[in-house]
């Protein structure tokens, strides 16, 4: 009997967003240790567009067709041989390796480290917005070792990672200042910022001093580092910031830590706890249909965001 079909996004060559196509493919079959997830929503990360464009081809290779996306939320429908029969029906969230992609498929067969139970009470569109950026934000906040009452600056706080980091820092009792586009100052204030600055005009920021800086944009890192008080800590999650992070290790002054996050089961479970405690709420900028994924890739490539772009998977 042929495997049941599913809808999935694939592309046959690196290129502009228009290379993305919705196709009918056979559903995967879960192997031992895997579960089959019916995906209801996925979200778009900046790296998805970079992979699709071919900018990372040295890492991603030349094997086509390729799937797209890392973050997903949905429901377990089947378990592999010997799997827990209680799992079907449970809502889950997770993230695939972003360099491999495939999360915008209607069905995914995933191993235990790629998913966890989704936070209670969160619908799949909201849940899909968080796995990668939420885990990254948790690690970034940990990297600067925030304590209650300390002042932290979050750069790029209207974006996926920065928005989550600002919320988590505020929930940890820090006084949060943010840098975002001028159009997003109120959005940042609604998501943890006590003070909000616009990257179009940073004059007001220069006299300020912080105990920690969390950067998600990767530019002007030396200037942001000068805003640290003695003993202050700084981390960036942006690959663009890797050079400045390396130089900071080799030169006097505070080091800039480079945070690289992988969404493991343990981290996803911890993230779910933070959502259930009310420390973090997903911010969804726009929901796209599967057929609109190319548009979502064009939008993320602008480098400007107000939360996350989410794709509804399925018909
Ligand atoms: N290390 C990891 O494991 C990891 C994980 C996830 C993401 N990342 C990386 O982290 C970075 C941020 O990801 P994201 O998903 O949060 O991106 P995003 O949602 O696209 O957000 C980008 C942010 O940068 C801000 N921005 C634009 N121009 C700026 C400028 N000149 N100065 C300061 N901020 C500026 C934007 O503000 P406005 O829109 O308000 O202008 C927006 O808040 C990306 O490079 C991504 O690849 C790394």
Coordinates of C-alpha atoms and ligand atoms in Angstrom, one line a residue:
X1 CA 0.0 0.0 0.0
X2 CA 1.5 3.4 -0.9
X3 CA 2.4 5.7 2.1
X4 CA -0.2 8.4 2.8
X5 CA 0.6 11.8 1.3
X6 CA 1.5 15.0 2.9
X7 CA 2.2 18.6 1.8
X8 CA 5.8 19.8 2.2
X9 CA 7.9 22.7 1.1
X10 CA 11.0 21.8 -1.0
X11 CA 13.5 23.4 -3.3
X12 CA 15.8 22.0 -6.0
X13 CA 18.5 24.7 -6.0
X14 CA 19.8 27.5 -3.9
X15 CA 18.4 30.9 -4.9
X16 CA 15.8 33.6 -4.2
X17 CA 12.7 32.9 -2.1
X18 CA 10.8 31.9 -5.3
X19 CA 12.7 28.6 -5.4
X20 CA 10.4 27.4 -2.6
X21 CA 7.5 25.1 -3.7
X22 CA 4.7 23.3 -1.9
X23 CA 4.7 19.6 -3.1
X24 CA 2.9 16.4 -2.3
X25 CA 5.2 13.8 -0.8
X26 CA 4.9 10.5 1.0
X27 CA 4.6 10.9 4.8
X28 CA 7.6 9.7 6.7
X29 CA 7.3 6.5 8.8
X30 CA 8.6 6.8 12.4
X31 CA 11.5 4.5 13.2
X32 CA 12.3 3.0 16.6
X33 CA 12.8 5.9 19.1
X34 CA 11.0 8.3 16.8
X35 CA 7.5 9.8 16.9
X36 CA 5.5 11.1 14.0
X37 CA 4.3 14.7 14.5
X38 CA 1.5 16.3 12.5
X39 CA 2.9 19.8 12.3
X40 CA 0.4 22.6 12.7
X41 CA 2.8 25.5 12.5
X42 CA 6.4 26.4 12.0
X43 CA 8.3 29.6 12.4
X44 CA 10.9 31.4 10.2
X45 CA 14.4 32.1 11.4
X46 CA 17.0 34.3 9.8
X47 CA 19.2 31.2 9.2
X48 CA 16.4 29.6 7.1
X49 CA 16.7 32.3 4.4
X50 CA 20.5 32.1 4.5
X51 CA 20.4 28.4 3.9
X52 CA 17.9 28.7 1.1
X53 CA 20.0 31.4 -0.6
X54 CA 23.1 29.2 -0.7
X55 CA 25.1 31.5 1.6
X56 CA 25.9 28.6 3.8
X57 CA 26.5 26.0 1.0
X58 CA 29.9 25.1 2.4
X59 CA 28.0 23.7 5.4
X60 CA 24.8 22.6 3.8
X61 CA 26.2 20.8 0.7
X62 CA 24.6 20.2 -2.7
X63 CA 22.0 17.6 -2.0
X64 CA 18.5 18.4 -3.3
X65 CA 15.6 18.6 -3.0
X66 CA 15.9 20.2 0.4
X67 CA 13.3 21.0 3.1
X68 CA 13.0 24.3 5.0
X69 CA 12.9 25.5 8.5
X70 CA 13.7 24.4 12.0
X71 CA 10.9 25.3 14.5
X72 CA 7.7 23.4 14.6
X73 CA 4.6 22.8 16.9
X74 CA 2.0 20.1 16.4
X75 CA 0.6 16.8 17.7
X76 CA 2.1 13.3 18.0
X77 CA 0.0 11.0 15.8
X78 CA 2.1 7.8 15.9
X79 CA 5.1 6.3 17.6
X80 CA 7.8 4.1 16.1
X81 CA 8.1 0.4 17.0
X82 CA 8.3 -0.1 20.7
X83 CA 7.4 3.5 21.4
X84 CA 5.2 4.8 24.3
X85 CA 1.5 4.2 23.3
X86 CA 0.4 7.1 25.5
X87 CA 2.2 9.7 23.3
X88 CA -0.2 10.0 20.3
X89 CA -2.5 13.0 20.9
X90 CA 0.1 14.9 23.0
X91 CA 0.9 18.5 21.8
X92 CA 4.6 19.0 21.2
X93 CA 7.1 21.6 20.0
X94 CA 10.6 21.3 18.8
X95 CA 13.4 22.3 16.4
X96 CA 15.3 20.4 13.7
X97 CA 18.9 21.2 12.8
X98 CA 18.4 24.5 10.9
X99 CA 21.1 23.6 8.4
X100 CA 19.1 20.5 7.4
X101 CA 15.6 22.0 7.6
X102 CA 12.3 20.3 7.0
X103 CA 10.0 21.8 9.7
X104 CA 7.6 23.1 7.1
X105 CA 6.4 19.6 6.3
X106 CA 3.0 18.5 7.3
X107 CA 4.4 15.4 9.0
X108 CA 7.8 14.9 10.7
X109 CA 9.4 11.8 12.1
X110 CA 11.6 13.1 14.9
X111 CA 13.9 11.5 17.6
X112 CA 13.6 12.3 21.3
X113 CA 16.1 15.2 21.4
X114 CA 14.3 17.2 18.8
X115 CA 11.0 17.7 20.6
X116 CA 9.3 18.1 24.0
X117 CA 5.8 18.5 25.3
X118 CA 4.5 22.0 24.4
X119 CA 3.7 24.4 27.2
X120 CA 0.2 23.9 28.5
X121 CA -2.4 26.3 27.1
X122 CA -0.3 27.6 24.2
X123 CA -1.8 27.2 20.7
X124 CA 0.5 25.8 18.0
X125 CA 0.9 29.1 16.2
X126 CA 2.2 30.7 19.4
X127 CA 4.2 27.7 20.3
X128 CA 6.0 27.5 16.9
X129 CA 7.3 31.0 17.5
X130 CA 9.6 30.1 20.4
X131 CA 11.8 27.0 20.2
X132 CA 14.9 28.4 18.6
X133 CA 14.8 32.0 19.7
X134 CA 13.5 31.1 23.2
X135 CA 16.3 28.6 23.8
X136 CA 18.9 31.0 22.5
X137 CA 17.5 33.8 24.7
X138 CA 17.7 31.6 27.8
X139 CA 21.3 30.8 27.1
X140 CA 22.1 34.5 26.4
X141 CA 20.6 35.6 29.6
X142 CA 22.5 32.9 31.5
X143 CA 25.7 33.9 29.8
X144 CA 25.6 37.4 31.3
X145 CA 24.6 36.0 34.7
X146 CA 21.9 38.6 35.5
X147 CA 20.9 39.3 39.1
X148 CA 17.8 41.2 40.3
X149 CA 18.1 44.9 40.1
X150 CA 21.0 44.9 37.6
X151 CA 20.7 47.0 34.4
X152 CA 20.8 45.1 31.1
X153 CA 20.8 46.4 27.6
X154 CA 19.2 44.1 24.9
X155 CA 20.1 45.1 21.4
X156 CA 17.7 44.0 18.7
X157 CA 14.9 43.6 21.2
X158 CA 12.0 43.8 18.7
X159 CA 13.4 40.6 17.0
X160 CA 12.8 37.0 17.9
X161 CA 15.8 36.4 20.2
X162 CA 15.9 39.9 21.6
X163 CA 12.2 40.0 22.5
X164 CA 12.5 36.8 24.4
X165 CA 15.7 37.9 26.1
X166 CA 14.2 41.2 27.2
X167 CA 11.2 39.4 28.7
X168 CA 13.3 36.8 30.4
X169 CA 15.7 39.5 31.8
X170 CA 12.7 41.5 33.1
X171 CA 11.2 38.4 34.7
X172 CA 14.6 37.7 36.4
X173 CA 14.2 41.1 38.1
X174 CA 16.7 43.1 35.9
X175 CA 16.0 46.6 34.7
X176 CA 15.9 46.2 31.0
X177 CA 16.8 48.8 28.3
X178 CA 16.4 47.9 24.7
X179 CA 17.6 48.9 21.2
X180 CA 15.2 48.5 18.4
X181 CA 13.9 50.4 15.4
X182 CA 12.1 53.6 16.2
X183 CA 8.8 52.1 15.1
X184 CA 9.1 49.3 17.7
X185 CA 9.8 51.3 20.9
X186 CA 6.4 50.8 22.3
X187 CA 6.5 47.1 21.3
X188 CA 9.7 46.8 23.4
X189 CA 8.1 48.6 26.3
X190 CA 5.2 46.1 26.2
X191 CA 7.8 43.2 26.4
X192 CA 10.0 44.1 29.3
X193 CA 11.8 47.3 28.5
X194 CA 11.9 50.0 31.2
X195 CA 13.9 52.2 28.8
X196 CA 13.7 51.9 25.0
X197 CA 16.2 53.4 22.5
X198 CA 16.1 53.5 18.7
X199 CA 19.0 52.3 16.7
X200 CA 18.4 55.2 14.3
X201 CA 19.5 57.6 17.1
X202 CA 21.7 56.2 19.9
X203 CA 22.8 59.6 21.2
X204 CA 20.8 59.2 24.4
X205 CA 22.3 55.8 25.1
X206 CA 25.9 57.0 25.2
X207 CA 25.8 58.4 28.8
X208 CA 24.1 55.2 30.1
X209 CA 26.0 52.4 31.9
X210 CA 24.9 48.7 32.2
X211 CA 25.8 45.6 34.1
X212 CA 25.2 43.5 31.1
X213 CA 24.7 43.7 27.3
X214 CA 22.9 41.1 25.3
X215 CA 23.4 41.7 21.6
X216 CA 21.4 40.0 18.8
X217 CA 22.4 42.2 15.9
X218 CA 26.2 41.7 15.7
X219 CA 27.2 45.3 14.8
X220 CA 28.9 48.1 16.8
X221 CA 29.8 45.6 19.5
X222 CA 32.8 47.6 20.6
X223 CA 30.6 50.7 21.1
X224 CA 28.1 48.7 23.2
X225 CA 30.9 47.2 25.2
X226 CA 32.0 50.7 26.3
X227 CA 28.6 51.0 28.0
X228 CA 29.5 48.3 30.5
X229 CA 30.2 49.1 34.1
X230 CA 33.4 47.6 35.6
X231 CA 32.8 43.8 36.0
X232 CA 29.9 43.9 33.4
X233 CA 29.3 41.0 31.1
X234 CA 28.4 40.9 27.4
X235 CA 27.2 38.2 25.0
X236 CA 26.1 38.2 21.3
X237 CA 24.1 35.5 19.5
X238 CA 24.8 36.9 16.1
X239 CA 27.3 35.2 13.8
X240 CA 28.2 38.7 12.5
X241 CA 29.5 39.4 16.0
X242 CA 31.9 36.5 16.1
X243 CA 34.9 38.6 14.9
X244 CA 34.4 41.2 17.7
X245 CA 33.9 38.4 20.2
X246 CA 37.2 36.8 19.2
X247 CA 39.0 40.2 19.3
X248 CA 37.6 40.8 22.8
X249 CA 39.3 37.7 24.1
X250 CA 42.6 38.9 22.8
X251 CA 42.4 42.5 23.9
X252 CA 42.0 44.2 27.3
X253 CA 38.4 44.8 28.6
X254 CA 35.4 42.6 29.1
X255 CA 35.1 39.6 26.9
X256 CA 32.1 39.3 24.5
X257 CA 30.7 35.8 24.8
X258 CA 29.4 34.1 21.6
X259 CA 26.2 32.1 22.3
X260 CA 25.5 29.2 20.0
X261 CA 22.2 27.5 20.8
X262 CA 20.9 24.0 20.0
X263 CA 17.3 23.3 21.1
X264 CA 17.6 20.0 22.9
X265 CA 14.8 18.3 24.8
X266 CA 16.1 19.4 28.2
X267 CA 16.2 23.0 27.0
X268 CA 12.8 22.8 25.4
X269 CA 11.3 21.5 28.6
X270 CA 13.0 24.3 30.6
X271 CA 11.6 26.8 28.1
X272 CA 8.1 25.3 28.5
X273 CA 8.4 25.9 32.2
X274 CA 9.3 29.5 31.7
X275 CA 6.3 30.0 29.4
X276 CA 4.0 28.2 31.9
X277 CA 5.3 30.4 34.7
X278 CA 4.4 33.5 32.7
X279 CA 8.0 34.7 32.3
X280 CA 7.8 34.5 28.5
X281 CA 5.0 35.0 26.0
X282 CA 5.5 34.5 22.3
X283 CA 5.1 37.6 20.1
X284 CA 3.8 36.7 16.6
X285 CA 4.2 39.4 14.0
X286 CA 2.4 37.7 11.2
X287 CA 1.0 34.2 10.3
X288 CA 1.6 33.0 6.7
X289 CA 0.1 30.1 4.7
X290 CA 2.5 27.4 3.5
X291 CA 2.2 28.9 0.0
X292 CA 3.4 32.3 1.4
X293 CA 6.6 30.9 2.8
X294 CA 8.6 32.8 0.1
X295 CA 7.1 36.0 1.3
X296 CA 8.0 35.2 4.9
X297 CA 11.6 34.6 3.7
X298 CA 11.6 38.0 2.0
X299 CA 10.3 39.6 5.2
X300 CA 12.9 38.0 7.5
X301 CA 15.7 39.0 5.2
X302 CA 14.9 42.7 5.7
X303 CA 16.5 42.3 9.2
X304 CA 13.6 44.1 10.8
X305 CA 11.0 42.4 12.9
X306 CA 8.3 42.8 15.5
X307 CA 8.4 39.3 17.0
X308 CA 8.2 36.1 14.9
X309 CA 6.9 35.1 11.5
X310 CA 4.9 31.9 11.8
X311 CA 3.8 29.6 9.0
X312 CA 0.5 27.6 9.3
X313 CA 1.2 24.1 8.0
X314 CA -1.4 22.0 6.2
X315 CA -4.2 22.8 3.9
Ligands
LIG1 N1 23.4 31.8 18.2 C1 22.3 31.2 17.9 O1 22.1 30.0 18.2 C2 21.2 31.9 17.2 C3 19.8 31.5 17.3 C4 18.8 32.2 16.7 C5 19.2 33.4 16.0 N2 20.5 33.7 15.9 C6 20.9 34.9 15.1 O2 20.6 36.0 16.0 C7 20.3 37.2 15.1 C8 18.9 37.7 15.5 O3 18.0 36.8 15.2 P1 16.4 37.1 15.4 O4 15.7 35.9 15.0 O5 16.2 37.8 16.7 O6 16.3 38.2 14.2 P2 15.1 39.2 13.8 O7 13.9 38.7 14.4 O8 15.2 39.4 12.3 O9 15.5 40.6 14.6 C9 16.4 41.4 14.1 C10 16.5 42.6 15.1 O10 17.6 43.4 14.8 C11 17.2 44.8 15.0 N3 18.0 45.7 14.2 C12 18.0 46.0 12.9 N4 18.9 46.9 12.6 C13 19.6 47.2 13.7 C14 20.7 48.0 14.1 N5 21.3 48.8 13.2 N6 21.1 48.0 15.3 C15 20.5 47.2 16.3 N7 19.5 46.4 16.0 C16 19.0 46.4 14.8 C17 15.8 44.8 14.5 O11 15.1 45.9 15.0 P3 13.9 46.6 14.1 O12 13.2 45.6 13.4 O13 13.1 47.2 15.2 O14 14.6 47.6 13.2 C18 15.3 43.5 15.1 O15 14.9 43.7 16.4 C19 20.4 36.7 13.7 O16 21.7 37.0 13.2 C20 20.2 35.2 13.8 O17 20.9 34.5 12.8 C21 21.5 33.0 16.5

